[in-house]
């Protein structure tokens, strides 16, 4: 959890690169900059499913929605390194 | 294979497939073959709510203010939602429980269905508030052609699986003639029926509700029918979880993480699965046409609603490996997301008017003055 105080760069494919805001989820950090879908914001619906191209994230709540191995749920994860993502 | 309510074979449930293995014996959750179902059970139970906790009394005043075409939209939606939850409150239990082989999935299905019955009860709560006697509304659900058409399409996959399972459980595999009709029952056929049924349920949970949800929330955007909207938000939260569960089942099969034969069937029946989804999309669009036949409502019309169905379908279909068949890229109803998020959905006594709680309060506020005329 403490790792979430750091602020890594988030490179969004076909969009700009934004900085992750400490203490915010990845979704909260990027949604002002780019259109990204969400419903539940709690990791159980899968609406925010996003491809993680590079880097690592960590979850604070157990994600319940189905995701592929190369996908993440921005609504409940935090980057723990600089990351590259692709929003579908 | 005959069903038994307590299978006495000392089997290892961690080695059973989700379906068509041994019937479940001990209901134990300390170990799970597929942990996800245990997590879904916990999450669903944490969502527990009661319709009576939401005060819908103000909706009665709002409803009188609606135009006739808006009343048609509102009531038709409730009828359709009532139909869907009538089916979902029983069918997963009847179709899936007799063939499930792991306890965590068995309990997930029971928990899931139980919440569908809460949804059904909430429609009665909403309608009773609006009409006093809602009988004519309920009666129309089995008369209305638009609704019946949908009912037939949704229940046919369930009914097909249920009937084949009954034959298999009583007569076993083979060719059976029942009342002059021949039925070939093989394990492969049963599994195919299960696969198609699961796809039809997935499509139901994934998109069938969303035309109705959009209408409900479009009223709420105008600060109308907000009690109803609060209830539908609670329902939508549950539906998201149900959808997640059917996506997990389908993906566990397709990725060969459960019964290997189901992975073959998923490959073989991909075209049919896609068609089930596309049919549901078409029917929802037709439904939008029926809703708006007497006129649109502010903020919503048939075209936008149809685009929204396509947008949602793209998302849902890609989640189960069926690609994104529609061109639409941007969400045509961005405000929907606010209503579908779990923030502020919680029903807590301090933040919402709870009618049952108020009833209790009124009852207890009887003081000694009320008995002033009584001489004991
Ligand atoms: S918004 Fe529901 S899983 Fe992220
Ligand atoms: Fe439901
Ligand atoms: Fe459901």
Short mmCIF file of C-alpha atoms and ligand atoms in Angstrom, two decimals:
data_model
loop_
_atom_site.label_atom_id
_atom_site.label_comp_id
_atom_site.label_asym_id
_atom_site.label_seq_id
_atom_site.Cartn_x
_atom_site.Cartn_y
_atom_site.Cartn_z
CA UNK A 1 0.00 0.00 0.00
CA UNK A 2 2.79 2.39 0.85
CA UNK A 3 4.08 1.99 -2.68
CA UNK A 4 1.11 3.97 -3.88
CA UNK A 5 2.67 7.18 -2.67
CA UNK A 6 5.04 7.17 -5.63
CA UNK A 7 4.08 8.79 -8.88
CA UNK A 8 5.10 6.98 -12.05
CA UNK A 9 4.67 7.98 -15.67
CA UNK A 10 1.81 6.32 -17.51
CA UNK A 11 2.25 6.12 -21.25
CA UNK A 12 -1.11 5.65 -22.99
CA UNK A 13 -0.86 4.28 -26.52
CA UNK A 14 -2.30 6.69 -29.13
CA UNK A 15 -2.71 9.31 -26.40
CA UNK A 16 -0.42 11.41 -24.27
CA UNK A 17 1.73 10.34 -21.39
CA UNK A 18 0.36 11.32 -18.00
CA UNK A 19 1.69 11.23 -14.49
CA UNK A 20 0.11 8.93 -11.96
CA UNK A 21 -1.26 10.83 -8.97
CA UNK A 22 -0.14 9.53 -5.61
CA UNK A 23 -2.93 7.93 -3.55
CA UNK A 24 -5.21 7.66 -6.54
CA UNK A 25 -6.13 4.59 -8.51
CA UNK A 26 -4.82 4.38 -12.05
CA UNK A 27 -8.35 5.13 -13.30
CA UNK A 28 -8.66 8.26 -11.15
CA UNK A 29 -5.30 9.45 -12.39
CA UNK A 30 -5.95 9.09 -16.08
CA UNK A 31 -9.67 9.70 -16.53
CA UNK A 32 -9.34 13.50 -16.76
CA UNK A 33 -6.98 13.05 -19.68
CA UNK A 34 -8.49 10.26 -21.74
CA UNK A 35 -11.88 8.62 -22.32
CA UNK A 36 -11.85 5.38 -20.40
CA UNK A 37 -14.85 3.21 -19.55
CA UNK A 38 -15.89 2.27 -16.07
CA UNK A 39 -18.96 0.99 -14.29
CA UNK A 40 -18.38 -0.40 -10.81
CA UNK A 41 -15.02 1.24 -9.97
CA UNK A 42 -14.47 -1.67 -7.62
CA UNK A 43 -12.93 -4.39 -9.74
CA UNK A 44 -15.93 -6.66 -10.30
CA UNK A 45 -17.52 -5.60 -13.61
CA UNK A 46 -14.62 -5.52 -16.07
CA UNK A 47 -15.76 -2.34 -17.85
CA UNK A 48 -12.36 -0.67 -17.37
CA UNK A 49 -10.31 -3.61 -18.75
CA UNK A 50 -7.09 -2.25 -20.24
CA UNK A 51 -3.99 -3.78 -21.82
CA UNK A 52 -0.77 -3.48 -19.86
CA UNK A 53 2.02 -3.31 -22.45
CA UNK A 54 4.90 -2.65 -20.10
CA UNK A 55 5.55 -2.24 -16.39
CA UNK A 56 3.83 -3.49 -13.27
CA UNK A 57 0.75 -2.69 -11.21
CA UNK A 58 -0.52 -3.76 -7.83
CA UNK A 59 -4.07 -4.25 -6.54
CA UNK A 60 -5.52 -3.07 -3.27
CA UNK A 61 -8.83 -4.87 -3.70
CA UNK A 62 -8.95 -8.35 -5.11
CA UNK A 63 -10.04 -7.95 -8.75
CA UNK A 64 -13.03 -10.21 -9.43
CA UNK A 65 -13.76 -9.35 -13.06
CA UNK A 66 -12.42 -11.63 -15.75
CA UNK A 67 -9.25 -10.30 -17.39
CA UNK A 68 -6.67 -11.80 -19.71
CA UNK A 69 -3.11 -12.28 -18.46
CA UNK A 70 -1.95 -9.10 -20.19
CA UNK A 71 -4.84 -6.97 -18.94
CA UNK A 72 -5.39 -4.86 -15.83
CA UNK A 73 -8.33 -3.18 -14.09
CA UNK A 74 -7.37 0.50 -13.69
CA UNK A 75 -10.24 1.15 -11.24
CA UNK A 76 -8.54 -0.80 -8.50
CA UNK A 77 -4.83 -0.90 -9.35
CA UNK A 78 -1.79 1.33 -8.89
CA UNK A 79 1.38 1.41 -10.96
CA UNK A 80 4.47 0.27 -9.08
CA UNK A 81 6.78 1.15 -12.00
CA UNK A 82 6.46 3.34 -15.07
CA UNK A 83 3.84 1.68 -17.29
CA UNK A 84 2.63 1.58 -20.90
CA UNK A 85 -1.05 0.86 -21.43
CA UNK A 86 -3.50 0.58 -24.32
CA UNK A 87 -7.14 1.48 -23.80
CA UNK A 88 -9.51 -0.56 -25.97
CA UNK B 1 -26.82 -40.67 -14.29
CA UNK B 2 -29.32 -40.47 -11.46
CA UNK B 3 -29.09 -37.34 -9.33
CA UNK B 4 -28.37 -37.79 -5.67
CA UNK B 5 -28.69 -35.09 -3.02
CA UNK B 6 -25.70 -36.48 -1.16
CA UNK B 7 -23.24 -38.36 -3.29
CA UNK B 8 -21.70 -41.08 -1.10
CA UNK B 9 -18.69 -41.61 -3.34
CA UNK B 10 -15.66 -40.26 -1.49
CA UNK B 11 -14.48 -38.15 -4.42
CA UNK B 12 -12.00 -35.31 -4.47
CA UNK B 13 -13.98 -32.17 -5.40
CA UNK B 14 -10.77 -30.43 -6.47
CA UNK B 15 -10.56 -32.88 -9.37
CA UNK B 16 -14.17 -32.54 -10.51
CA UNK B 17 -15.14 -30.44 -13.55
CA UNK B 18 -17.60 -27.58 -12.95
CA UNK B 19 -20.40 -29.56 -14.59
CA UNK B 20 -21.28 -33.19 -15.37
CA UNK B 21 -18.89 -34.82 -12.92
CA UNK B 22 -20.04 -36.38 -9.64
CA UNK B 23 -22.93 -34.67 -7.87
CA UNK B 24 -21.70 -32.49 -4.98
CA UNK B 25 -21.65 -34.06 -1.52
CA UNK B 26 -20.09 -31.95 1.26
CA UNK B 27 -20.79 -28.22 1.06
CA UNK B 28 -17.27 -27.13 2.00
CA UNK B 29 -15.56 -23.89 1.15
CA UNK B 30 -12.21 -24.26 2.91
CA UNK B 31 -10.76 -25.39 -0.41
CA UNK B 32 -11.90 -24.54 -3.89
CA UNK B 33 -11.14 -25.74 -7.36
CA UNK B 34 -12.07 -22.33 -8.78
CA UNK B 35 -11.57 -19.66 -6.09
CA UNK B 36 -13.40 -17.04 -8.09
CA UNK B 37 -16.82 -18.45 -7.23
CA UNK B 38 -16.14 -18.27 -3.50
CA UNK B 39 -15.06 -14.65 -3.93
CA UNK B 40 -18.21 -13.88 -5.92
CA UNK B 41 -20.37 -15.40 -3.19
CA UNK B 42 -18.73 -13.18 -0.58
CA UNK B 43 -19.06 -10.10 -2.73
CA UNK B 44 -22.69 -10.80 -3.59
CA UNK B 45 -23.62 -11.36 0.06
CA UNK B 46 -21.90 -8.10 0.99
CA UNK B 47 -24.30 -6.40 -1.45
CA UNK B 48 -27.39 -7.60 0.41
CA UNK B 49 -30.27 -5.13 0.28
CA UNK B 50 -34.01 -5.06 0.72
CA UNK B 51 -36.38 -3.23 -1.64
CA UNK B 52 -38.41 -1.90 1.30
CA UNK B 53 -35.37 0.04 2.43
CA UNK B 54 -35.73 2.36 -0.53
CA UNK B 55 -38.45 4.96 -0.28
CA UNK B 56 -40.30 5.08 -3.61
CA UNK B 57 -43.27 7.13 -2.40
CA UNK B 58 -42.20 10.33 -4.18
CA UNK B 59 -42.23 8.44 -7.49
CA UNK B 60 -46.02 8.29 -7.36
CA UNK B 61 -46.20 12.08 -7.73
CA UNK B 62 -43.55 12.09 -10.47
CA UNK B 63 -45.36 9.35 -12.37
CA UNK B 64 -48.54 11.44 -12.64
CA UNK B 65 -46.47 14.18 -14.27
CA UNK B 66 -45.12 11.96 -17.04
CA UNK B 67 -46.53 12.18 -20.55
CA UNK B 68 -48.44 9.17 -21.87
CA UNK B 69 -45.49 8.10 -24.02
CA UNK B 70 -43.18 8.35 -21.00
CA UNK B 71 -45.59 6.32 -18.89
CA UNK B 72 -45.56 3.68 -21.63
CA UNK B 73 -41.74 3.63 -21.54
CA UNK B 74 -41.58 3.40 -17.77
CA UNK B 75 -44.19 0.69 -17.32
CA UNK B 76 -43.10 -1.40 -20.30
CA UNK B 77 -39.57 -1.42 -18.93
CA UNK B 78 -40.74 -2.62 -15.55
CA UNK B 79 -42.71 -5.40 -17.22
CA UNK B 80 -39.69 -6.55 -19.17
CA UNK B 81 -37.44 -6.40 -16.11
CA UNK B 82 -40.05 -8.40 -14.21
CA UNK B 83 -39.99 -11.03 -16.93
CA UNK B 84 -36.18 -11.27 -16.94
CA UNK B 85 -35.92 -11.63 -13.18
CA UNK B 86 -38.82 -14.11 -13.07
CA UNK B 87 -36.73 -16.30 -15.36
CA UNK B 88 -33.44 -15.69 -13.56
CA UNK B 89 -34.89 -16.24 -10.10
CA UNK B 90 -35.48 -19.91 -10.90
CA UNK B 91 -33.70 -21.03 -14.02
CA UNK B 92 -30.03 -21.11 -12.96
CA UNK B 93 -31.12 -23.27 -10.02
CA UNK B 94 -33.21 -25.68 -12.04
CA UNK B 95 -30.90 -25.91 -15.06
CA UNK B 96 -27.46 -25.83 -13.44
CA UNK B 97 -27.73 -27.25 -9.91
CA UNK B 98 -28.56 -30.82 -11.00
CA UNK B 99 -25.40 -30.99 -13.12
CA UNK B 100 -22.90 -28.96 -11.05
CA UNK B 101 -20.03 -30.88 -9.48
CA UNK B 102 -18.15 -28.41 -7.28
CA UNK B 103 -19.54 -26.88 -4.08
CA UNK B 104 -18.35 -23.31 -4.62
CA UNK B 105 -20.12 -23.10 -7.98
CA UNK B 106 -23.24 -24.75 -6.56
CA UNK B 107 -23.45 -22.14 -3.80
CA UNK B 108 -22.63 -19.32 -6.20
CA UNK B 109 -25.60 -20.29 -8.38
CA UNK B 110 -27.90 -20.45 -5.37
CA UNK B 111 -26.68 -17.07 -4.11
CA UNK B 112 -27.01 -15.54 -7.57
CA UNK B 113 -30.58 -16.80 -8.00
CA UNK B 114 -31.54 -15.62 -4.55
CA UNK B 115 -30.56 -12.08 -5.49
CA UNK B 116 -32.69 -12.32 -8.62
CA UNK B 117 -35.65 -13.01 -6.33
CA UNK B 118 -34.84 -9.79 -4.46
CA UNK B 119 -35.01 -8.02 -7.83
CA UNK B 120 -38.41 -9.55 -8.52
CA UNK B 121 -39.65 -8.48 -5.11
CA UNK B 122 -38.48 -4.95 -5.77
CA UNK B 123 -40.68 -4.66 -8.88
CA UNK B 124 -43.70 -5.47 -6.76
CA UNK B 125 -42.54 -2.82 -4.29
CA UNK B 126 -42.24 -0.22 -7.07
CA UNK B 127 -45.53 -1.11 -8.78
CA UNK B 128 -47.55 -1.35 -5.59
CA UNK B 129 -46.48 2.19 -4.79
CA UNK B 130 -47.55 3.45 -8.20
CA UNK B 131 -50.84 1.61 -8.58
CA UNK B 132 -52.05 0.21 -5.29
CA UNK B 133 -53.21 -2.88 -7.18
CA UNK B 134 -50.60 -3.78 -9.81
CA UNK B 135 -52.43 -6.93 -11.03
CA UNK B 136 -53.16 -5.62 -14.52
CA UNK B 137 -49.46 -4.83 -15.03
CA UNK B 138 -48.38 -8.33 -13.99
CA UNK B 139 -51.16 -9.95 -16.03
CA UNK B 140 -50.01 -8.18 -19.16
CA UNK B 141 -46.54 -9.76 -18.93
CA UNK B 142 -48.00 -13.07 -20.13
CA UNK B 143 -50.21 -11.37 -22.74
CA UNK B 144 -47.96 -8.72 -24.28
CA UNK B 145 -46.58 -10.02 -27.60
CA UNK B 146 -43.39 -7.95 -27.44
CA UNK B 147 -42.52 -9.40 -24.06
CA UNK B 148 -43.59 -12.95 -24.89
CA UNK B 149 -41.32 -12.96 -27.95
CA UNK B 150 -38.35 -12.25 -25.71
CA UNK B 151 -39.43 -14.70 -23.05
CA UNK B 152 -39.52 -17.51 -25.62
CA UNK B 153 -36.03 -16.76 -26.85
CA UNK B 154 -34.50 -16.55 -23.39
CA UNK B 155 -36.14 -19.59 -21.87
CA UNK B 156 -35.62 -21.94 -24.83
CA UNK B 157 -31.94 -22.64 -24.08
CA UNK B 158 -32.71 -23.27 -20.43
CA UNK B 159 -35.69 -25.47 -21.23
CA UNK B 160 -33.70 -27.47 -23.75
CA UNK B 161 -30.91 -28.17 -21.28
CA UNK B 162 -33.34 -28.97 -18.46
CA UNK B 163 -35.30 -31.48 -20.56
CA UNK B 164 -32.18 -33.21 -21.88
CA UNK B 165 -30.79 -33.41 -18.34
CA UNK B 166 -34.02 -34.99 -17.12
CA UNK B 167 -33.86 -37.65 -19.84
CA UNK B 168 -30.22 -38.33 -19.07
CA UNK B 169 -30.85 -38.59 -15.34
CA UNK B 170 -33.79 -40.96 -15.71
CA UNK B 171 -32.92 -42.97 -18.84
CA UNK B 172 -29.19 -42.41 -19.37
CA UNK B 173 -27.39 -41.91 -22.65
CA UNK B 174 -29.04 -43.36 -25.76
CA UNK B 175 -31.92 -42.79 -28.17
CA UNK B 176 -35.18 -42.30 -26.33
CA UNK B 177 -38.64 -41.99 -27.81
CA UNK B 178 -40.97 -39.91 -25.66
CA UNK B 179 -44.55 -39.39 -26.88
CA UNK B 180 -43.54 -40.20 -30.44
CA UNK B 181 -40.55 -37.86 -30.43
CA UNK B 182 -37.01 -39.17 -30.68
CA UNK B 183 -34.27 -37.69 -28.48
CA UNK B 184 -30.63 -38.61 -28.81
CA UNK B 185 -28.93 -38.13 -25.47
CA UNK B 186 -25.14 -38.24 -25.40
CA UNK B 187 -22.73 -36.52 -23.03
CA UNK B 188 -21.41 -34.48 -25.93
CA UNK B 189 -24.92 -33.23 -26.79
CA UNK B 190 -25.64 -32.40 -23.16
CA UNK B 191 -22.44 -30.39 -22.92
CA UNK B 192 -23.27 -28.52 -26.11
CA UNK B 193 -26.67 -27.61 -24.72
CA UNK B 194 -24.99 -26.43 -21.53
CA UNK B 195 -22.53 -24.34 -23.50
CA UNK B 196 -25.26 -22.63 -25.53
CA UNK B 197 -27.38 -22.09 -22.45
CA UNK B 198 -24.47 -20.44 -20.62
CA UNK B 199 -23.94 -18.15 -23.60
CA UNK B 200 -27.59 -17.20 -23.65
CA UNK B 201 -27.49 -16.43 -19.91
CA UNK B 202 -24.31 -14.43 -20.40
CA UNK B 203 -25.96 -12.37 -23.14
CA UNK B 204 -28.96 -11.83 -20.89
CA UNK B 205 -26.88 -10.55 -17.98
CA UNK B 206 -24.61 -8.61 -20.34
CA UNK B 207 -26.99 -6.57 -22.44
CA UNK B 208 -30.65 -7.43 -22.07
CA UNK B 209 -31.11 -5.18 -19.06
CA UNK B 210 -29.26 -2.20 -20.45
CA UNK B 211 -31.98 -0.66 -22.62
CA UNK B 212 -34.21 -0.60 -19.54
CA UNK B 213 -31.42 0.69 -17.31
CA UNK B 214 -30.75 3.55 -19.72
CA UNK B 215 -34.42 4.61 -19.66
CA UNK B 216 -34.58 4.47 -15.86
CA UNK B 217 -31.45 6.57 -15.50
CA UNK B 218 -32.61 9.01 -18.19
CA UNK B 219 -35.62 9.72 -15.95
CA UNK B 220 -33.29 10.13 -12.99
CA UNK B 221 -31.14 12.58 -14.97
CA UNK B 222 -34.25 14.79 -14.99
CA UNK B 223 -34.72 14.13 -11.27
CA UNK B 224 -37.78 11.99 -11.93
CA UNK B 225 -38.62 8.56 -10.52
CA UNK B 226 -35.56 8.63 -8.30
CA UNK B 227 -36.74 5.96 -5.89
CA UNK B 228 -37.05 3.60 -8.82
CA UNK B 229 -33.64 4.67 -10.03
CA UNK B 230 -32.09 3.91 -6.67
CA UNK B 231 -33.52 0.39 -6.78
CA UNK B 232 -32.35 -0.14 -10.35
CA UNK B 233 -28.84 0.97 -9.35
CA UNK B 234 -28.81 -1.74 -6.70
CA UNK B 235 -30.05 -4.25 -9.26
CA UNK B 236 -27.45 -3.13 -11.81
CA UNK B 237 -24.70 -3.64 -9.25
CA UNK B 238 -25.84 -7.25 -8.73
CA UNK B 239 -26.20 -7.83 -12.47
CA UNK B 240 -22.60 -6.80 -13.02
CA UNK B 241 -21.52 -9.54 -10.66
CA UNK B 242 -23.73 -12.12 -12.37
CA UNK B 243 -22.22 -11.17 -15.68
CA UNK B 244 -18.72 -11.54 -14.28
CA UNK B 245 -19.60 -15.07 -13.16
CA UNK B 246 -20.85 -16.23 -16.55
CA UNK B 247 -17.80 -14.65 -18.22
CA UNK B 248 -15.58 -16.64 -15.86
CA UNK B 249 -17.38 -19.90 -16.59
CA UNK B 250 -17.14 -19.36 -20.36
CA UNK B 251 -13.48 -18.40 -20.19
CA UNK B 252 -12.53 -21.26 -17.87
CA UNK B 253 -13.97 -23.60 -20.48
CA UNK B 254 -12.54 -21.88 -23.55
CA UNK B 255 -9.04 -21.67 -22.07
CA UNK B 256 -9.03 -25.34 -21.16
CA UNK B 257 -8.87 -24.64 -17.43
CA UNK B 258 -11.75 -26.98 -16.62
CA UNK B 259 -13.29 -29.79 -18.65
CA UNK B 260 -11.13 -30.26 -21.80
CA UNK B 261 -14.16 -31.39 -23.79
CA UNK B 262 -15.81 -28.02 -23.07
CA UNK B 263 -12.79 -26.31 -24.66
CA UNK B 264 -13.44 -28.31 -27.85
CA UNK B 265 -17.12 -27.44 -27.73
CA UNK B 266 -16.36 -23.75 -27.21
CA UNK B 267 -14.30 -23.84 -30.39
CA UNK B 268 -16.88 -25.86 -32.30
CA UNK B 269 -19.86 -23.69 -31.26
CA UNK B 270 -18.25 -20.28 -31.47
CA UNK B 271 -20.42 -19.29 -34.43
CA UNK B 272 -23.60 -20.25 -32.57
CA UNK B 273 -22.46 -18.38 -29.46
CA UNK B 274 -21.85 -15.26 -31.54
CA UNK B 275 -25.29 -15.61 -33.08
CA UNK B 276 -26.95 -15.89 -29.67
CA UNK B 277 -25.32 -12.61 -28.71
CA UNK B 278 -26.18 -10.85 -31.96
CA UNK B 279 -29.80 -12.01 -31.72
CA UNK B 280 -30.00 -10.54 -28.24
CA UNK B 281 -28.62 -7.25 -29.59
CA UNK B 282 -31.26 -7.23 -32.36
CA UNK B 283 -34.06 -7.98 -29.92
CA UNK B 284 -32.97 -5.20 -27.59
CA UNK B 285 -32.98 -2.77 -30.50
CA UNK B 286 -36.50 -3.92 -31.43
CA UNK B 287 -37.47 -3.40 -27.83
CA UNK B 288 -36.14 0.18 -28.01
CA UNK B 289 -38.38 0.66 -31.05
CA UNK B 290 -41.39 -0.62 -29.12
CA UNK B 291 -40.61 1.63 -26.13
CA UNK B 292 -40.41 4.76 -28.24
CA UNK B 293 -43.30 3.95 -30.58
CA UNK B 294 -45.49 6.67 -29.02
CA UNK B 295 -42.66 9.23 -28.80
CA UNK B 296 -39.23 9.71 -27.26
CA UNK B 297 -38.31 11.09 -23.88
CA UNK B 298 -36.04 14.03 -23.10
CA UNK B 299 -32.41 12.99 -23.39
CA UNK B 300 -33.06 9.65 -25.03
CA UNK B 301 -34.36 8.31 -28.32
CA UNK B 302 -34.32 5.05 -30.20
CA UNK B 303 -31.16 5.82 -32.22
CA UNK B 304 -29.00 6.68 -29.22
CA UNK B 305 -30.30 3.70 -27.33
CA UNK B 306 -29.49 1.35 -30.22
CA UNK B 307 -25.98 2.79 -30.41
CA UNK B 308 -25.59 2.22 -26.70
CA UNK B 309 -26.62 -1.43 -27.07
CA UNK B 310 -23.95 -1.87 -29.76
CA UNK B 311 -21.37 -0.13 -27.62
CA UNK B 312 -22.11 -2.37 -24.61
CA UNK B 313 -22.21 -5.46 -26.85
CA UNK B 314 -18.71 -4.72 -28.18
CA UNK B 315 -17.37 -4.67 -24.64
CA UNK B 316 -19.20 -7.76 -23.50
CA UNK B 317 -18.40 -9.82 -26.58
CA UNK B 318 -14.70 -9.04 -26.49
CA UNK B 319 -14.63 -10.20 -22.85
CA UNK B 320 -15.51 -13.71 -23.97
CA UNK B 321 -13.33 -13.79 -27.07
CA UNK B 322 -16.04 -12.97 -29.63
CA UNK B 323 -14.41 -9.77 -30.89
CA UNK B 324 -16.03 -6.35 -31.34
CA UNK B 325 -18.52 -6.70 -34.22
CA UNK B 326 -19.84 -3.10 -34.14
CA UNK B 327 -18.13 0.05 -35.40
CA UNK B 328 -19.08 2.29 -32.52
CA UNK B 329 -16.07 3.47 -30.50
CA UNK B 330 -17.33 6.12 -28.06
CA UNK B 331 -19.94 5.72 -25.37
CA UNK B 332 -23.09 7.51 -26.63
CA UNK B 333 -24.50 7.75 -23.08
CA UNK B 334 -21.52 8.71 -20.91
CA UNK B 335 -23.73 9.64 -17.93
CA UNK B 336 -24.74 5.97 -17.62
CA UNK B 337 -21.39 5.22 -16.03
CA UNK B 338 -22.19 7.37 -12.99
CA UNK B 339 -25.30 5.33 -12.30
CA UNK B 340 -23.49 2.03 -12.79
CA UNK B 341 -20.66 2.75 -10.36
CA UNK B 342 -20.85 1.38 -6.83
CA UNK B 343 -20.06 4.73 -5.22
CA UNK B 344 -23.07 6.01 -3.32
CA UNK B 345 -25.17 2.96 -4.05
CA UNK B 346 -25.07 1.66 -0.50
CA UNK B 347 -28.36 1.78 1.29
CA UNK B 348 -27.57 3.09 4.76
CA UNK B 349 -30.24 4.16 7.25
CA UNK B 350 -28.65 7.55 7.82
CA UNK B 351 -28.50 8.53 4.18
CA UNK B 352 -31.71 7.29 2.64
CA UNK B 353 -35.29 7.40 3.75
CA UNK B 354 -36.11 3.90 4.77
CA UNK B 355 -39.81 3.32 4.64
CA UNK B 356 -39.87 0.23 6.85
CA UNK B 357 -37.73 2.02 9.36
CA UNK B 358 -40.10 5.00 9.27
CA UNK B 359 -43.07 2.71 9.75
CA UNK B 360 -41.43 1.43 12.91
CA UNK B 361 -40.77 4.96 14.03
CA UNK B 362 -44.37 6.01 13.59
CA UNK B 363 -45.56 2.97 15.51
CA UNK B 364 -43.28 3.72 18.42
CA UNK B 365 -44.23 7.36 18.62
CA UNK B 366 -47.44 6.65 20.44
CA UNK B 367 -47.34 8.56 23.68
CA UNK B 368 -49.57 8.72 26.71
CA UNK B 369 -51.65 11.63 25.31
CA UNK B 370 -52.99 9.31 22.62
CA UNK B 371 -54.76 7.41 25.34
CA UNK B 372 -56.22 10.51 26.97
CA UNK B 373 -59.79 9.52 26.11
CA UNK B 374 -59.47 6.10 27.58
CA UNK B 375 -60.69 5.48 31.05
CA UNK B 376 -59.29 2.33 32.50
S1 LIG C 1 -14.83 -0.30 -13.39
FE1 LIG C 1 -15.61 -2.25 -12.88
S2 LIG C 1 -13.82 -3.47 -12.95
FE2 LIG C 1 -13.05 -1.48 -13.21
FE1 LIG C 2 -31.75 -9.59 -11.74
FE1 LIG C 3 -28.81 -11.34 -12.94
#
